[in-house]
Amino acid sequence: MIRPLFIVGTRPGAIKVAPVVRATKEHPALDPIMLASGQHPELVRDALATFALRADAELDLGPPSGGLDEMAARLLDSLSAAIDRVRPDVVVVLGDTTTAAMGAQAAFYGEVPIWHIEAGLRTSAANRPFPEEMHRRLISRLATVHLAPTASARQNLLSEGIADSQIMLTGNTVVDALQFVVAQRATAANPTVASLIDSPGPVAVVTMHRRENWHEGIRRVACATLRLLDRRPELRVVHSAHPNPIVRNDVHALLDGHPRAVVTAPLEYGDFALLLARAKFAITDSGGIQEEAPSLGTPVLVARRETERTEGLRAGVAMLVGTDEDRIVADAERLLDGTSGLASTVAQMNPYGDGRAGQRIAHALATRLANVIVLRRSDGEEPPLAAAGTE
Ligand code: UDP
């Protein structure tokens, strides 16, 4: 059996890896192990539970210090030790989190091949978004196999000199995850969400968490929300506040007490998906929501200066609005009035995936690594790192 070690640390990581882990569990040639890094332990536990999954082991990183450097150092240390203990055939990391970057680095030092899910996303600046853009660039230097979600991600990797034979176009696993939860439930478990979904009138969903938007950007989006609520008495807004206190405190300080604003703790993924499907539009700096919204027919105002998810912009389902209050209010009102270019172009095929990425990745793990396992068994020794992951 081939033993892939999946390393996850954050909510989007858990949501996006879940369909792959489920597919590998069903594959007769694969014996997956899932390790939670301890970066966001509760969010990861909750997200995995939605998919009836639990990590096989969870690392304890100790009390958070707030510093990225300390978090990275603790992760590198703990993940290296875990890789040494497990001795997997391959380490699989996803996306651009500190967990993914340090997981890849630890696997490199442990001389274990690295597969990177959601490879090839790029913006034009190495430090924007910070630190994610540099994380994904570093992982691309370390990885053996690059699982690109879209054709443009694949093109980005080719432009950086990565061999075509090391890239696979898979679709984004978030589309699989979304299809799974939407098929599982018709109504929301959370009573506040269920009543919002059932009541008439437009609902907007807001989430903000990126470092580049901490303080000023998040406050500007909350102020734009208040202005919209003033101008549109029929509108209700749900702001799902990230648990990071730097983010959460600003949102509560500005929106608490408004009768048509609901500030919630993170919602369970299935409930959040139902709410997003019901929403007239979303305002967000999230990557995952940009990828999910097209499947749900929900247009997205992207509260960032630049996005690596350009497919949604090109498909006319998302629009970059930054965090300028006037711009957000004007574009949101156009969506409410049905006069936005976005409103008429939603509900097309999702440009990010078709819901079969997990199956493709499981199949690739079983077939591309089969040679490596046979080689190792017949020679009685590990193959060179370069042999792993090649056809
Ligand atoms: N999400 C969720 N509950 C919430 C808000 C978001 O399950 O209350 C999901 C959302 O559907 C998406 C993911 O969390 O799949 C996005 O996470 P986040 O915005 O933290 O990270 P990013 O996508 O920017 O990496």
XYZ file of C-alpha atoms and ligand atoms in Angstrom:
416
model
C 0.000 0.000 0.000
C 1.188 3.517 -0.782
C 1.141 5.760 2.282
C 0.560 9.446 1.550
C 0.794 11.800 4.533
C -1.638 14.712 4.231
C -0.728 17.756 6.324
C -3.440 20.320 7.133
C -3.420 23.346 9.388
C -6.251 25.740 8.557
C -9.978 25.723 7.808
C -9.646 26.146 4.013
C -6.870 23.544 4.025
C -9.102 21.030 5.802
C -12.086 21.746 3.536
C -9.990 21.406 0.383
C -8.037 18.317 1.434
C -11.139 16.453 2.680
C -12.344 15.271 -0.760
C -8.843 14.002 -1.578
C -8.524 12.119 1.705
C -11.983 10.601 1.217
C -11.046 9.473 -2.304
C -7.693 8.021 -1.160
C -9.408 6.122 1.675
C -11.629 4.433 -0.896
C -8.701 3.519 -3.168
C -7.443 -0.052 -2.673
C -3.795 0.892 -3.330
C -3.666 3.808 -0.882
C -3.405 3.978 2.882
C -3.618 7.699 3.747
C -2.594 9.316 7.016
C -3.803 12.779 7.956
C -1.886 15.052 10.291
C -3.314 18.291 11.720
C -0.440 20.695 12.293
C -2.040 22.560 15.196
C -2.065 25.932 13.372
C -5.854 26.393 13.763
C -6.825 23.259 15.707
C -10.514 23.912 16.330
C -11.372 25.212 12.867
C -9.645 22.187 11.336
C -11.451 19.727 13.628
C -14.811 21.316 12.802
C -14.165 21.451 9.058
C -13.051 17.808 8.931
C -16.093 16.702 10.955
C -18.351 18.024 8.178
C -16.773 15.382 5.922
C -16.933 12.646 8.613
C -13.136 12.808 8.899
C -10.725 13.121 11.808
C -7.006 13.702 11.691
C -4.996 10.618 12.655
C -2.789 12.839 14.788
C -2.834 16.478 15.868
C 0.312 18.370 16.838
C 0.328 20.744 19.791
C 2.215 23.917 18.882
C 1.788 25.495 22.310
C 0.191 28.892 22.993
C 0.098 31.191 19.943
C 2.730 33.931 20.008
C 1.283 35.948 17.131
C 4.570 35.980 15.235
C 4.754 34.300 11.831
C 8.429 33.452 12.322
C 7.817 31.664 15.591
C 4.823 29.807 14.181
C 6.909 28.717 11.170
C 9.781 27.563 13.380
C 7.476 25.547 15.632
C 5.757 24.005 12.622
C 9.026 23.050 10.933
C 10.255 21.390 14.098
C 7.037 19.484 14.859
C 6.314 18.483 11.268
C 9.893 17.243 10.734
C 9.591 15.028 13.798
C 6.212 13.718 12.612
C 7.540 12.924 9.124
C 10.470 11.059 10.681
C 8.068 9.005 12.770
C 5.612 8.185 9.967
C 8.106 7.722 7.087
C 5.380 8.228 4.454
C 5.863 7.516 0.735
C 4.844 11.053 -0.104
C 3.905 14.225 1.768
C 0.891 16.058 0.374
C 0.431 19.743 1.191
C -2.251 22.113 -0.030
C -2.255 25.769 -0.900
C -0.138 28.503 0.623
C -0.455 28.412 4.404
C 2.455 28.445 6.848
C 1.591 24.788 7.520
C 1.898 23.954 3.808
C 5.199 25.825 3.419
C 6.759 24.270 6.511
C 5.304 20.835 5.683
C 7.004 20.972 2.281
C 10.249 22.191 3.837
C 10.171 19.413 6.454
C 9.483 16.791 3.769
C 12.393 18.138 1.726
C 14.788 17.783 4.676
C 13.374 14.305 5.328
C 13.949 13.413 1.644
C 10.313 12.515 1.111
C 8.677 13.489 -2.203
C 6.224 16.381 -2.026
C 2.956 16.713 -3.889
C 1.366 20.143 -3.920
C -2.397 20.523 -4.287
C -3.593 23.904 -5.597
C -0.220 24.627 -7.169
C 0.529 27.527 -9.489
C -1.638 30.358 -8.136
C 0.225 33.630 -8.520
C -0.155 37.371 -8.128
C 2.301 39.863 -9.621
C 4.059 40.653 -6.313
C 6.039 38.167 -4.215
C 4.800 39.698 -0.967
C 1.124 40.151 -1.847
C -0.799 38.491 -0.349
C 1.657 38.272 2.519
C 2.878 35.700 3.365
C 0.861 33.347 1.139
C 2.341 34.354 -2.225
C 5.900 33.602 -1.126
C 4.756 30.383 0.526
C 3.315 29.033 -2.696
C 6.337 30.124 -4.718
C 8.631 28.332 -2.263
C 6.496 25.185 -2.314
C 6.707 25.142 -6.119
C 10.508 25.030 -5.829
C 10.318 22.090 -3.426
C 7.493 19.996 -4.860
C 7.896 16.888 -7.000
C 4.379 16.907 -8.440
C 2.321 20.049 -8.943
C -1.471 19.598 -8.931
C -2.712 22.685 -10.736
C -6.375 23.575 -10.224
C -6.814 25.529 -13.464
C -5.202 25.982 -16.868
C -3.815 29.389 -15.877
C -2.221 27.942 -12.725
C -0.604 25.292 -14.932
C 0.623 28.010 -17.285
C 2.148 29.928 -14.362
C 4.138 26.835 -13.388
C 5.305 26.229 -16.954
C 6.437 29.868 -17.181
C 8.602 29.299 -14.108
C 10.378 26.414 -15.841
C 8.581 23.514 -14.189
C 8.458 20.500 -16.516
C 5.097 19.715 -18.043
C 5.486 16.064 -16.951
C 5.518 17.165 -13.306
C 2.236 19.137 -13.584
C -1.272 17.684 -13.503
C -4.415 19.679 -14.183
C -6.937 18.507 -11.597
C -9.533 21.217 -10.938
C -9.844 22.746 -7.484
C -10.858 20.307 -4.760
C -13.033 22.985 -3.131
C -15.643 22.354 -5.829
C -15.758 18.664 -4.762
C -16.079 19.773 -1.131
C -18.926 22.134 -1.908
C -20.814 19.549 -3.960
C -20.426 17.078 -1.095
C -21.927 19.370 1.553
C -24.682 20.744 -0.650
C -25.784 17.182 -1.500
C -25.741 16.260 2.204
C -28.220 18.753 3.575
C -31.265 20.741 2.573
C -31.568 22.979 5.639
C -29.107 24.742 7.917
C -28.477 23.276 11.376
C -27.770 26.698 12.930
C -31.176 28.316 13.753
C -30.014 31.876 12.953
C -28.789 30.768 9.531
C -31.926 28.693 8.913
C -34.217 31.649 9.680
C -32.144 34.040 7.528
C -32.346 31.591 4.648
C -36.116 31.214 5.001
C -37.018 34.873 5.420
C -37.616 37.147 2.422
C -35.421 40.000 1.205
C -31.822 40.242 0.079
C -28.977 38.930 2.223
C -25.298 39.768 1.782
C -22.500 37.633 3.236
C -19.207 39.212 4.304
C -15.923 37.626 5.401
C -12.562 39.341 5.843
C -9.375 37.877 7.231
C -6.278 38.671 5.159
C -3.294 40.237 6.841
C -3.158 43.021 4.222
C -6.686 44.055 5.324
C -6.145 43.887 9.095
C -7.302 47.083 10.837
C -7.903 49.656 8.036
C -9.298 47.394 5.298
C -11.559 45.448 7.629
C -12.884 48.660 9.197
C -13.554 50.195 5.781
C -15.543 47.132 4.690
C -17.544 47.242 7.941
C -18.245 50.976 7.381
C -19.355 50.246 3.821
C -21.673 47.579 5.252
C -23.223 50.137 7.612
C -23.746 52.623 4.776
C -25.389 49.928 2.651
C -27.699 48.940 5.508
C -28.696 52.612 5.926
C -29.451 53.050 2.240
C -31.242 49.693 1.821
C -33.798 49.011 4.560
C -34.657 45.630 3.020
C -31.047 44.353 3.220
C -29.594 42.085 5.915
C -25.883 41.374 6.224
C -24.191 38.378 7.824
C -20.531 38.948 8.660
C -18.836 35.661 9.557
C -15.990 36.947 11.705
C -12.665 35.147 11.629
C -11.713 33.967 15.142
C -8.430 35.903 15.079
C -9.091 38.674 17.687
C -7.336 41.282 15.501
C -10.046 40.689 12.906
C -12.995 39.880 15.127
C -12.708 42.855 17.476
C -12.920 45.463 14.708
C -15.957 43.790 13.160
C -17.824 43.541 16.468
C -16.932 47.120 17.437
C -18.497 48.519 14.259
C -21.422 46.187 13.505
C -22.688 44.966 16.879
C -26.067 46.395 17.763
C -27.251 47.047 14.220
C -30.666 45.353 13.910
C -29.997 44.037 10.392
C -26.349 43.029 10.799
C -25.494 39.606 12.185
C -21.906 39.067 13.255
C -21.324 35.353 13.769
C -18.488 33.125 14.894
C -17.286 30.889 12.029
C -20.208 28.890 10.701
C -20.060 25.179 10.085
C -19.077 24.654 6.445
C -22.370 23.104 5.291
C -24.393 25.911 6.871
C -22.065 28.527 5.416
C -22.466 26.994 1.950
C -26.272 27.157 2.222
C -26.070 30.777 3.343
C -23.721 31.679 0.504
C -26.102 29.998 -1.949
C -28.982 32.089 -0.568
C -27.013 35.358 -0.619
C -27.593 38.015 -3.239
C -23.836 38.631 -3.197
C -20.719 38.233 -1.071
C -18.048 40.753 -0.089
C -14.878 38.914 0.821
C -11.110 38.709 0.695
C -11.271 34.896 0.952
C -9.760 32.725 -1.735
C -12.043 29.747 -1.134
C -15.229 31.791 -1.340
C -14.167 33.198 -4.724
C -13.873 29.600 -5.906
C -17.120 28.368 -4.360
C -19.424 31.230 -5.296
C -19.658 30.437 -9.044
C -21.064 26.969 -8.237
C -23.749 28.619 -6.135
C -24.589 31.432 -8.558
C -23.502 34.089 -6.054
C -21.549 37.074 -7.392
C -18.523 38.159 -5.380
C -17.060 41.587 -4.677
C -13.412 40.819 -3.939
C -12.097 43.173 -1.251
C -8.482 43.051 -2.401
C -6.210 45.018 -4.723
C -5.229 41.947 -6.688
C -6.361 38.327 -6.792
C -4.630 35.126 -7.842
C -8.099 33.759 -8.661
C -8.389 35.508 -12.013
C -10.693 32.908 -13.579
C -13.695 34.342 -11.702
C -12.917 37.855 -12.953
C -12.659 36.613 -16.529
C -15.883 34.589 -16.223
C -17.693 37.701 -14.960
C -18.677 36.157 -11.629
C -16.315 38.207 -9.437
C -15.121 41.807 -9.408
C -12.106 43.360 -7.693
C -13.318 46.265 -5.559
C -10.519 46.709 -3.002
C -11.589 48.147 0.331
C -12.706 51.581 -0.832
C -16.030 52.338 0.872
C -17.592 54.300 -2.008
C -16.661 51.634 -4.525
C -18.074 48.805 -2.403
C -21.338 50.656 -1.742
C -21.786 51.539 -5.433
C -21.081 48.011 -6.716
C -23.200 46.381 -4.023
C -26.132 48.658 -4.888
C -25.815 47.736 -8.560
C -26.015 44.068 -7.545
C -29.104 44.750 -5.431
C -30.722 46.603 -8.332
C -29.837 43.920 -10.880
C -27.869 46.439 -12.966
C -24.406 45.018 -12.309
C -22.571 43.237 -15.097
C -21.967 40.471 -12.592
C -25.576 39.738 -11.798
C -26.507 38.512 -15.256
C -23.486 36.298 -15.766
C -23.543 34.100 -12.673
C -24.568 30.453 -12.573
C -22.376 29.423 -15.460
C -20.051 26.456 -15.190
C -17.589 26.878 -12.333
C -14.248 27.939 -13.861
C -12.379 26.471 -10.868
C -13.349 22.823 -11.140
C -15.876 20.106 -11.936
C -16.081 18.285 -8.591
C -13.796 15.403 -9.577
C -10.412 16.746 -8.455
C -10.230 14.454 -5.402
C -10.698 11.342 -7.555
C -8.079 12.512 -10.039
C -5.512 13.165 -7.312
C -6.156 9.789 -5.609
C -5.781 8.020 -8.945
C -2.562 9.909 -9.674
C -1.121 9.044 -6.248
C -1.835 5.369 -6.836
C -0.513 5.212 -10.392
C 2.412 7.637 -10.385
C 3.841 6.310 -7.162
C 3.302 2.613 -7.983
C 6.690 2.355 -9.731
C 8.468 3.891 -6.790
C 7.029 1.369 -4.370
C 7.843 -1.598 -6.648
C 11.402 -0.283 -7.094
C 11.910 0.142 -3.383
C 10.619 -3.351 -2.575
C 12.751 -5.108 -5.206
C 15.972 -3.217 -4.405
C 15.460 -3.187 -0.666
C 16.322 0.500 -0.590
C 14.769 3.925 -1.059
C 14.690 5.273 -4.608
C 16.431 8.572 -5.250
C 14.197 11.564 -4.561
C 14.192 12.531 -8.230
C 12.602 9.220 -9.229
C 9.565 9.768 -7.081
C 6.528 11.151 -8.778
C 7.729 10.593 -12.323
C 5.826 8.386 -14.712
N -16.158 29.193 5.604
C -16.840 28.436 6.540
N -17.524 29.102 7.523
C -17.541 30.455 7.628
C -16.817 31.219 6.669
C -16.123 30.559 5.676
O -16.846 27.208 6.478
O -18.176 30.977 8.538
C -15.409 28.496 4.537
C -15.638 29.006 3.138
O -16.780 28.416 2.560
C -14.350 28.619 2.438
C -13.330 28.725 3.535
O -14.030 28.693 4.769
O -14.374 27.271 1.994
C -12.555 30.011 3.371
O -11.739 30.216 4.456
P -10.898 31.555 4.635
O -11.621 32.696 4.046
O -10.547 31.601 6.093
O -9.537 31.247 3.860
P -9.073 31.418 2.343
O -10.076 30.767 1.470
O -8.931 32.887 2.065
O -7.762 30.723 2.295
